[in-house]
PDB file of C-alpha atoms in Angstrom:
ATOM      1  CA  MET X 120     -18.660 -72.479 110.381  1.00  0.00           C
ATOM      2  CA  ALA X 121     -17.582 -68.805 111.322  1.00  0.00           C
ATOM      3  CA  ARG X 122     -14.221 -67.064 111.548  1.00  0.00           C
ATOM      4  CA  VAL X 123     -14.071 -65.359 114.929  1.00  0.00           C
ATOM      5  CA  PHE X 124     -11.568 -62.813 116.177  1.00  0.00           C
ATOM      6  CA  VAL X 125     -10.904 -62.949 119.796  1.00  0.00           C
ATOM      7  CA  ILE X 126      -9.160 -59.776 121.237  1.00  0.00           C
ATOM      8  CA  GLU X 127      -8.395 -60.282 124.873  1.00  0.00           C
ATOM      9  CA  ASP X 128      -5.187 -59.376 126.819  1.00  0.00           C
ATOM     10  CA  ASN X 129      -5.816 -62.013 129.528  1.00  0.00           C
ATOM     11  CA  ASP X 130      -3.908 -65.204 128.067  1.00  0.00           C
ATOM     12  CA  GLY X 131      -5.970 -67.644 130.198  1.00  0.00           C
ATOM     13  CA  LEU X 132      -9.226 -66.246 129.262  1.00  0.00           C
ATOM     14  CA  ARG X 133      -8.280 -65.758 125.642  1.00  0.00           C
ATOM     15  CA  GLU X 134      -7.169 -69.364 125.368  1.00  0.00           C
ATOM     16  CA  THR X 135     -10.421 -70.732 127.108  1.00  0.00           C
ATOM     17  CA  ILE X 136     -12.670 -68.639 124.799  1.00  0.00           C
ATOM     18  CA  SER X 137     -10.627 -69.911 121.783  1.00  0.00           C
ATOM     19  CA  SER X 138     -10.940 -73.412 122.990  1.00  0.00           C
ATOM     20  CA  TYR X 139     -14.625 -73.267 123.323  1.00  0.00           C
ATOM     21  CA  LEU X 140     -15.229 -71.602 119.882  1.00  0.00           C
ATOM     22  CA  GLN X 141     -13.070 -74.390 118.448  1.00  0.00           C
ATOM     23  CA  LEU X 142     -15.282 -77.044 119.956  1.00  0.00           C
ATOM     24  CA  GLU X 143     -18.024 -75.363 118.100  1.00  0.00           C
ATOM     25  CA  GLU X 144     -16.025 -75.804 114.838  1.00  0.00           C
ATOM     26  CA  HIS X 145     -15.298 -72.147 114.416  1.00  0.00           C
ATOM     27  CA  THR X 146     -12.049 -70.817 113.057  1.00  0.00           C
ATOM     28  CA  VAL X 147     -10.400 -68.677 115.683  1.00  0.00           C
ATOM     29  CA  VAL X 148      -7.683 -65.925 115.278  1.00  0.00           C
ATOM     30  CA  SER X 149      -6.669 -64.455 118.690  1.00  0.00           C
ATOM     31  CA  PHE X 150      -5.091 -61.185 119.555  1.00  0.00           C
ATOM     32  CA  PRO X 151      -3.613 -60.047 122.991  1.00  0.00           C
ATOM     33  CA  ARG X 152      -4.003 -56.568 121.942  1.00  0.00           C
ATOM     34  CA  LEU X 153      -5.309 -54.238 119.267  1.00  0.00           C
ATOM     35  CA  ALA X 154      -2.142 -54.055 117.309  1.00  0.00           C
ATOM     36  CA  GLY X 155      -2.658 -55.708 113.949  1.00  0.00           C
ATOM     37  CA  VAL X 156      -6.471 -56.202 114.320  1.00  0.00           C
ATOM     38  CA  ASP X 157      -7.199 -53.373 111.719  1.00  0.00           C
ATOM     39  CA  ASP X 158      -5.185 -55.029 108.966  1.00  0.00           C
ATOM     40  CA  ALA X 159      -6.490 -58.577 109.866  1.00  0.00           C
ATOM     41  CA  VAL X 160     -10.010 -57.542 109.629  1.00  0.00           C
ATOM     42  CA  ARG X 161      -9.363 -55.988 106.196  1.00  0.00           C
ATOM     43  CA  MET X 162      -7.574 -59.078 104.983  1.00  0.00           C
ATOM     44  CA  GLN X 163      -9.318 -62.030 106.656  1.00  0.00           C
ATOM     45  CA  ARG X 164     -12.794 -60.605 106.774  1.00  0.00           C
ATOM     46  CA  PRO X 165     -14.019 -62.210 110.111  1.00  0.00           C
ATOM     47  CA  ASP X 166     -17.721 -63.182 110.908  1.00  0.00           C
ATOM     48  CA  LEU X 167     -17.379 -61.928 114.426  1.00  0.00           C
ATOM     49  CA  LEU X 168     -15.144 -59.975 116.756  1.00  0.00           C
ATOM     50  CA  ILE X 169     -15.058 -60.869 120.459  1.00  0.00           C
ATOM     51  CA  LEU X 170     -13.524 -57.707 121.925  1.00  0.00           C
ATOM     52  CA  ASP X 171     -12.285 -56.857 125.390  1.00  0.00           C
ATOM     53  CA  VAL X 172     -12.937 -53.327 126.237  1.00  0.00           C
ATOM     54  CA  MET X 173      -9.971 -52.422 128.301  1.00  0.00           C
ATOM     55  CA  LEU X 174      -6.763 -53.443 126.391  1.00  0.00           C
ATOM     56  CA  PRO X 175      -3.036 -52.524 127.011  1.00  0.00           C
ATOM     57  CA  ASP X 176      -2.781 -50.545 123.804  1.00  0.00           C
ATOM     58  CA  GLY X 177      -6.201 -48.992 123.463  1.00  0.00           C
ATOM     59  CA  ASP X 178      -9.913 -48.806 124.391  1.00  0.00           C
ATOM     60  CA  GLY X 179     -12.208 -51.373 122.643  1.00  0.00           C
ATOM     61  CA  PHE X 180     -15.021 -48.715 122.478  1.00  0.00           C
ATOM     62  CA  LEU X 181     -12.993 -46.299 120.450  1.00  0.00           C
ATOM     63  CA  PHE X 182     -11.682 -49.143 118.212  1.00  0.00           C
ATOM     64  CA  ALA X 183     -15.185 -50.265 117.465  1.00  0.00           C
ATOM     65  CA  ARG X 184     -16.444 -46.846 116.795  1.00  0.00           C
ATOM     66  CA  ARG X 185     -13.591 -46.272 114.306  1.00  0.00           C
ATOM     67  CA  LEU X 186     -14.130 -49.745 112.828  1.00  0.00           C
ATOM     68  CA  ARG X 187     -17.909 -48.948 112.257  1.00  0.00           C
ATOM     69  CA  ALA X 188     -17.038 -46.226 109.967  1.00  0.00           C
ATOM     70  CA  THR X 189     -16.121 -48.751 107.215  1.00  0.00           C
ATOM     71  CA  ASP X 190     -17.007 -52.245 108.568  1.00  0.00           C
ATOM     72  CA  ARG X 191     -20.181 -54.138 109.794  1.00  0.00           C
ATOM     73  CA  THR X 192     -18.543 -57.010 111.351  1.00  0.00           C
ATOM     74  CA  PRO X 193     -20.653 -57.994 114.369  1.00  0.00           C
ATOM     75  CA  ILE X 194     -19.067 -57.223 117.770  1.00  0.00           C
ATOM     76  CA  ILE X 195     -19.459 -58.826 121.177  1.00  0.00           C
ATOM     77  CA  PHE X 196     -17.872 -56.763 123.894  1.00  0.00           C
ATOM     78  CA  LEU X 197     -16.270 -58.281 127.052  1.00  0.00           C
ATOM     79  CA  THR X 198     -15.647 -56.130 130.079  1.00  0.00           C
ATOM     80  CA  ALA X 199     -15.615 -55.942 133.748  1.00  0.00           C
ATOM     81  CA  ARG X 200     -17.573 -52.765 133.619  1.00  0.00           C
ATOM     82  CA  THR X 201     -20.957 -53.326 134.921  1.00  0.00           C
ATOM     83  CA  ALA X 202     -22.577 -49.794 134.785  1.00  0.00           C
ATOM     84  CA  GLU X 203     -25.680 -49.264 132.609  1.00  0.00           C
ATOM     85  CA  SER X 204     -23.958 -46.290 131.136  1.00  0.00           C
ATOM     86  CA  ASP X 205     -21.022 -48.584 129.885  1.00  0.00           C
ATOM     87  CA  ARG X 206     -23.567 -51.008 128.316  1.00  0.00           C
ATOM     88  CA  ILE X 207     -25.300 -48.146 126.519  1.00  0.00           C
ATOM     89  CA  THR X 208     -21.846 -46.805 125.246  1.00  0.00           C
ATOM     90  CA  GLY X 209     -21.246 -50.300 124.011  1.00  0.00           C
ATOM     91  CA  PHE X 210     -24.230 -50.304 121.809  1.00  0.00           C
ATOM     92  CA  GLU X 211     -23.919 -46.697 120.792  1.00  0.00           C
ATOM     93  CA  VAL X 212     -20.453 -47.419 119.270  1.00  0.00           C
ATOM     94  CA  GLY X 213     -22.015 -50.231 117.287  1.00  0.00           C
ATOM     95  CA  GLY X 214     -21.703 -53.403 119.611  1.00  0.00           C
ATOM     96  CA  ASP X 215     -24.187 -56.268 118.915  1.00  0.00           C
ATOM     97  CA  ASP X 216     -23.903 -57.790 122.331  1.00  0.00           C
ATOM     98  CA  TYR X 217     -22.283 -56.913 125.786  1.00  0.00           C
ATOM     99  CA  VAL X 218     -21.001 -59.530 128.164  1.00  0.00           C
ATOM    100  CA  VAL X 219     -19.884 -58.683 131.752  1.00  0.00           C
ATOM    101  CA  LYS X 220     -16.875 -60.544 133.288  1.00  0.00           C
ATOM    102  CA  PRO X 221     -16.935 -63.034 134.989  1.00  0.00           C
ATOM    103  CA  PHE X 222     -19.231 -64.950 132.659  1.00  0.00           C
ATOM    104  CA  SER X 223     -20.064 -68.453 131.776  1.00  0.00           C
ATOM    105  CA  ASN X 224     -18.332 -69.805 128.764  1.00  0.00           C
ATOM    106  CA  LYS X 225     -21.405 -71.803 127.783  1.00  0.00           C
ATOM    107  CA  GLU X 226     -23.467 -68.569 128.004  1.00  0.00           C
ATOM    108  CA  LEU X 227     -20.879 -66.885 125.842  1.00  0.00           C
ATOM    109  CA  MET X 228     -21.193 -69.503 123.175  1.00  0.00           C
ATOM    110  CA  LEU X 229     -25.141 -68.966 123.195  1.00  0.00           C
ATOM    111  CA  ARG X 230     -24.615 -65.398 122.684  1.00  0.00           C
ATOM    112  CA  VAL X 231     -22.142 -66.083 119.740  1.00  0.00           C
ATOM    113  CA  ARG X 232     -24.631 -68.303 118.053  1.00  0.00           C
ATOM    114  CA  ALA X 233     -27.280 -65.614 118.484  1.00  0.00           C
ATOM    115  CA  VAL X 234     -25.227 -62.893 117.015  1.00  0.00           C
ATOM    116  CA  LEU X 235     -24.260 -64.993 114.139  1.00  0.00           C
ATOM    117  CA  ARG X 236     -27.686 -66.031 113.514  1.00  0.00           C
ATOM    118  CA  ARG X 237     -28.802 -62.341 113.463  1.00  0.00           C
ATOM    119  CA  ALA X 238     -25.983 -61.468 111.175  1.00  0.00           C
ATOM    120  CA  GLU X 239     -26.962 -64.179 108.623  1.00  0.00           C
ATOM    121  CA  ALA X 240     -30.763 -64.292 108.654  1.00  0.00           C
ATOM    122  CA  PRO X 241     -33.107 -61.574 107.544  1.00  0.00           C
ATOM    123  CA  ALA X 242     -35.910 -60.442 109.850  1.00  0.00           C
ATOM    124  CA  ALA X 243     -38.829 -62.661 109.586  1.00  0.00           C
ATOM    125  CA  SER X 244     -42.074 -61.086 108.270  1.00  0.00           C
ATOM    126  CA  GLU X 245     -44.398 -62.794 105.875  1.00  0.00           C
ATOM    127  CA  ARG X 246     -45.560 -59.413 104.690  1.00  0.00           C
ATOM    128  CA  VAL X 247     -42.174 -58.094 103.647  1.00  0.00           C
ATOM    129  CA  PRO X 248     -40.803 -58.734 100.143  1.00  0.00           C
ATOM    130  CA  SER X 249     -37.125 -59.401  99.657  1.00  0.00           C
ATOM    131  CA  ARG X 250     -36.658 -55.791  98.403  1.00  0.00           C
ATOM    132  CA  TRP X 251     -38.939 -52.842  98.915  1.00  0.00           C
ATOM    133  CA  ARG X 252     -39.147 -49.049  98.919  1.00  0.00           C
ATOM    134  CA  LEU X 253     -40.904 -46.904 101.316  1.00  0.00           C
ATOM    135  CA  LYS X 254     -41.973 -43.229 101.401  1.00  0.00           C
ATOM    136  CA  GLU X 255     -42.687 -40.645 103.933  1.00  0.00           C
ATOM    137  CA  GLY X 256     -43.233 -37.208 102.433  1.00  0.00           C
ATOM    138  CA  ALA X 257     -40.088 -36.322 100.485  1.00  0.00           C
ATOM    139  CA  GLN X 258     -38.099 -39.144 102.110  1.00  0.00           C
ATOM    140  CA  GLU X 259     -37.379 -42.375 100.641  1.00  0.00           C
ATOM    141  CA  LEU X 260     -36.135 -45.691 102.310  1.00  0.00           C
ATOM    142  CA  GLU X 261     -35.104 -48.661 100.324  1.00  0.00           C
ATOM    143  CA  LEU X 262     -34.413 -52.117 102.080  1.00  0.00           C
ATOM    144  CA  ASP X 263     -32.885 -55.198 100.476  1.00  0.00           C
ATOM    145  CA  GLU X 264     -33.701 -58.195 102.726  1.00  0.00           C
ATOM    146  CA  ASP X 265     -31.352 -60.621 100.734  1.00  0.00           C
ATOM    147  CA  GLY X 266     -28.382 -58.376 100.669  1.00  0.00           C
ATOM    148  CA  HIS X 267     -28.945 -56.749 104.017  1.00  0.00           C
ATOM    149  CA  ARG X 268     -28.541 -53.484 102.307  1.00  0.00           C
ATOM    150  CA  CYS X 269     -30.235 -49.971 103.221  1.00  0.00           C
ATOM    151  CA  ARG X 270     -30.375 -46.873 101.223  1.00  0.00           C
ATOM    152  CA  HIS X 271     -31.883 -43.711 102.404  1.00  0.00           C
ATOM    153  CA  ASN X 272     -32.580 -40.911  99.899  1.00  0.00           C
ATOM    154  CA  GLY X 273     -30.181 -42.684  97.504  1.00  0.00           C
ATOM    155  CA  ARG X 274     -27.498 -42.923  99.968  1.00  0.00           C
ATOM    156  CA  ASN X 275     -26.077 -46.246 101.299  1.00  0.00           C
ATOM    157  CA  VAL X 276     -26.586 -46.631 105.074  1.00  0.00           C
ATOM    158  CA  GLY X 277     -24.298 -49.017 107.143  1.00  0.00           C
ATOM    159  CA  LEU X 278     -26.469 -50.721 109.839  1.00  0.00           C
ATOM    160  CA  THR X 279     -25.087 -53.267 112.339  1.00  0.00           C
ATOM    161  CA  ALA X 280     -26.979 -56.705 112.337  1.00  0.00           C
ATOM    162  CA  ALA X 281     -29.012 -55.706 115.380  1.00  0.00           C
ATOM    163  CA  GLU X 282     -30.035 -52.381 113.823  1.00  0.00           C
ATOM    164  CA  TRP X 283     -31.007 -53.967 110.595  1.00  0.00           C
ATOM    165  CA  LYS X 284     -33.152 -56.513 112.367  1.00  0.00           C
ATOM    166  CA  ILE X 285     -35.079 -53.826 114.271  1.00  0.00           C
ATOM    167  CA  LEU X 286     -35.481 -51.478 111.335  1.00  0.00           C
ATOM    168  CA  SER X 287     -36.623 -54.384 109.180  1.00  0.00           C
ATOM    169  CA  HIS X 288     -39.156 -55.558 111.837  1.00  0.00           C
ATOM    170  CA  LEU X 289     -40.610 -52.158 112.216  1.00  0.00           C
ATOM    171  CA  ALA X 290     -40.791 -51.444 108.516  1.00  0.00           C
ATOM    172  CA  GLY X 291     -42.382 -54.850 107.916  1.00  0.00           C
ATOM    173  CA  ASN X 292     -45.214 -53.925 110.365  1.00  0.00           C
ATOM    174  CA  PRO X 293     -45.966 -50.281 109.314  1.00  0.00           C
ATOM    175  CA  SER X 294     -48.313 -48.187 111.454  1.00  0.00           C
ATOM    176  CA  ILE X 295     -48.304 -50.935 114.244  1.00  0.00           C
ATOM    177  CA  VAL X 296     -47.095 -50.056 117.550  1.00  0.00           C
ATOM    178  CA  ILE X 297     -44.376 -52.593 118.609  1.00  0.00           C
ATOM    179  CA  SER X 298     -43.274 -52.856 122.275  1.00  0.00           C
ATOM    180  CA  ARG X 299     -39.666 -52.847 123.324  1.00  0.00           C
ATOM    181  CA  ASP X 300     -40.166 -56.240 124.905  1.00  0.00           C
ATOM    182  CA  ARG X 301     -41.396 -57.650 121.475  1.00  0.00           C
ATOM    183  CA  LEU X 302     -38.349 -56.091 119.637  1.00  0.00           C
ATOM    184  CA  LEU X 303     -36.025 -57.714 122.083  1.00  0.00           C
ATOM    185  CA  GLY X 304     -37.597 -61.127 121.625  1.00  0.00           C
ATOM    186  CA  ALA X 305     -38.200 -60.914 117.905  1.00  0.00           C
ATOM    187  CA  CYS X 306     -34.876 -59.095 116.783  1.00  0.00           C
ATOM    188  CA  LEU X 307     -32.244 -59.503 119.295  1.00  0.00           C
ATOM    189  CA  ASP X 308     -32.326 -62.912 120.920  1.00  0.00           C
ATOM    190  CA  TYR X 309     -30.783 -61.436 123.995  1.00  0.00           C
ATOM    191  CA  LEU X 310     -30.596 -63.400 127.274  1.00  0.00           C
ATOM    192  CA  THR X 311     -31.976 -62.594 130.724  1.00  0.00           C
ATOM    193  CA  ASP X 312     -29.743 -59.451 131.354  1.00  0.00           C
ATOM    194  CA  ALA X 313     -31.188 -57.577 128.410  1.00  0.00           C
ATOM    195  CA  SER X 314     -32.669 -54.146 129.133  1.00  0.00           C
ATOM    196  CA  GLU X 315     -35.276 -52.265 127.149  1.00  0.00           C
ATOM    197  CA  ARG X 316     -32.792 -49.434 127.150  1.00  0.00           C
ATOM    198  CA  THR X 317     -30.854 -51.587 124.694  1.00  0.00           C
ATOM    199  CA  ILE X 318     -33.692 -51.178 122.265  1.00  0.00           C
ATOM    200  CA  ASP X 319     -33.806 -47.345 122.945  1.00  0.00           C
ATOM    201  CA  THR X 320     -30.123 -47.187 122.162  1.00  0.00           C
ATOM    202  CA  HIS X 321     -30.289 -49.061 118.852  1.00  0.00           C
ATOM    203  CA  ILE X 322     -33.335 -46.882 117.805  1.00  0.00           C
ATOM    204  CA  LYS X 323     -31.282 -43.724 118.591  1.00  0.00           C
ATOM    205  CA  ASN X 324     -28.428 -45.102 116.358  1.00  0.00           C
ATOM    206  CA  ILE X 325     -30.894 -45.837 113.606  1.00  0.00           C
ATOM    207  CA  ARG X 326     -32.420 -42.413 113.682  1.00  0.00           C
ATOM    208  CA  ILE X 327     -28.966 -40.805 113.448  1.00  0.00           C
ATOM    209  CA  LYS X 328     -28.111 -42.918 110.390  1.00  0.00           C
ATOM    210  CA  LEU X 329     -31.241 -41.995 108.624  1.00  0.00           C
ATOM    211  CA  ASP X 330     -30.478 -38.339 109.236  1.00  0.00           C
ATOM    212  CA  LYS X 331     -33.160 -38.128 111.859  1.00  0.00           C
ATOM    213  CA  ALA X 332     -35.998 -38.527 109.228  1.00  0.00           C
ATOM    214  CA  PRO X 333     -39.378 -39.165 110.796  1.00  0.00           C
ATOM    215  CA  TRP X 334     -39.460 -42.882 109.958  1.00  0.00           C
ATOM    216  CA  ILE X 335     -39.749 -44.242 113.619  1.00  0.00           C
ATOM    217  CA  GLU X 336     -42.191 -42.651 116.042  1.00  0.00           C
ATOM    218  CA  THR X 337     -41.905 -43.171 119.774  1.00  0.00           C
ATOM    219  CA  VAL X 338     -45.255 -44.023 121.353  1.00  0.00           C
ATOM    220  CA  ARG X 339     -44.616 -43.308 124.984  1.00  0.00           C
ATOM    221  CA  GLY X 340     -45.363 -46.078 127.422  1.00  0.00           C
ATOM    222  CA  PHE X 341     -45.924 -48.544 124.578  1.00  0.00           C
ATOM    223  CA  GLY X 342     -43.014 -48.770 122.153  1.00  0.00           C
ATOM    224  CA  TYR X 343     -42.333 -47.680 118.617  1.00  0.00           C
ATOM    225  CA  ARG X 344     -44.297 -47.266 115.281  1.00  0.00           C
ATOM    226  CA  PHE X 345     -42.850 -47.253 111.811  1.00  0.00           C
ATOM    227  CA  MET X 346     -44.200 -44.354 109.769  1.00  0.00           C
ATOM    228  CA  GLY X 347     -44.238 -44.507 105.938  1.00  0.00           C
ATOM    229  CA  ASP X 348     -46.089 -45.975 103.010  1.00  0.00           C
ATOM    230  CA  ARG X 349     -45.016 -48.911 101.023  1.00  0.00           C
ATOM    231  CA  ALA X 350     -44.304 -47.979  97.495  1.00  0.00           C
ATOM    232  CA  THR X 351     -43.473 -50.343  94.707  1.00  0.00           C
ATOM    233  CA  ASP X 352     -40.798 -53.026  95.108  1.00  0.00           C
ATOM    234  CA  ALA X 353     -37.516 -51.764  94.521  1.00  0.00           C
TER     235      ALA X 353
END
């Protein structure tokens, strides 16, 4: 099963989460603070981070933003912050899910399964080969489904698992308008508190990483459409 890092300063909560993860046969490494997490991520290569936002020695959002510069490990944020602006910040810095305290441990385990599943499995589309190249004017985008790798104009692009699923789903259905609700269901597997703003935030991040090239068009009132012509398989 997966190797999961739990970074939470509340001893009781950290132990409870670790116990539930171990019941699911995951290997758990726990931390009461951010100290040492950077080195552990580099050395142990976890499959998932469950990260508290407010820690004694730092801010989880800032840590995630820094980590995302070099690492794509999926992140589930834990926090007592309930404002929509905080949720959006969590996704903007590269989070894959956002769980508000207090929460059900069984629900958290469902979210863990969903995030790990997204990280492991390529987006489903019968029309998409394992590797392909797309063009839009002078822009070129290459996607490798098997390796979950993305290149834009010859440059490697680091996408989170959620961003990869969304981009792959849109690219696999070029010129078709896809609603936010459909993207939520097909790509993110989020539970009942998901917001369509979550999709907007991921799309914003994808556009930034693709240098704001015109790959994804917003169709107001409906959703998003991928622009670009399929070229030869990469």
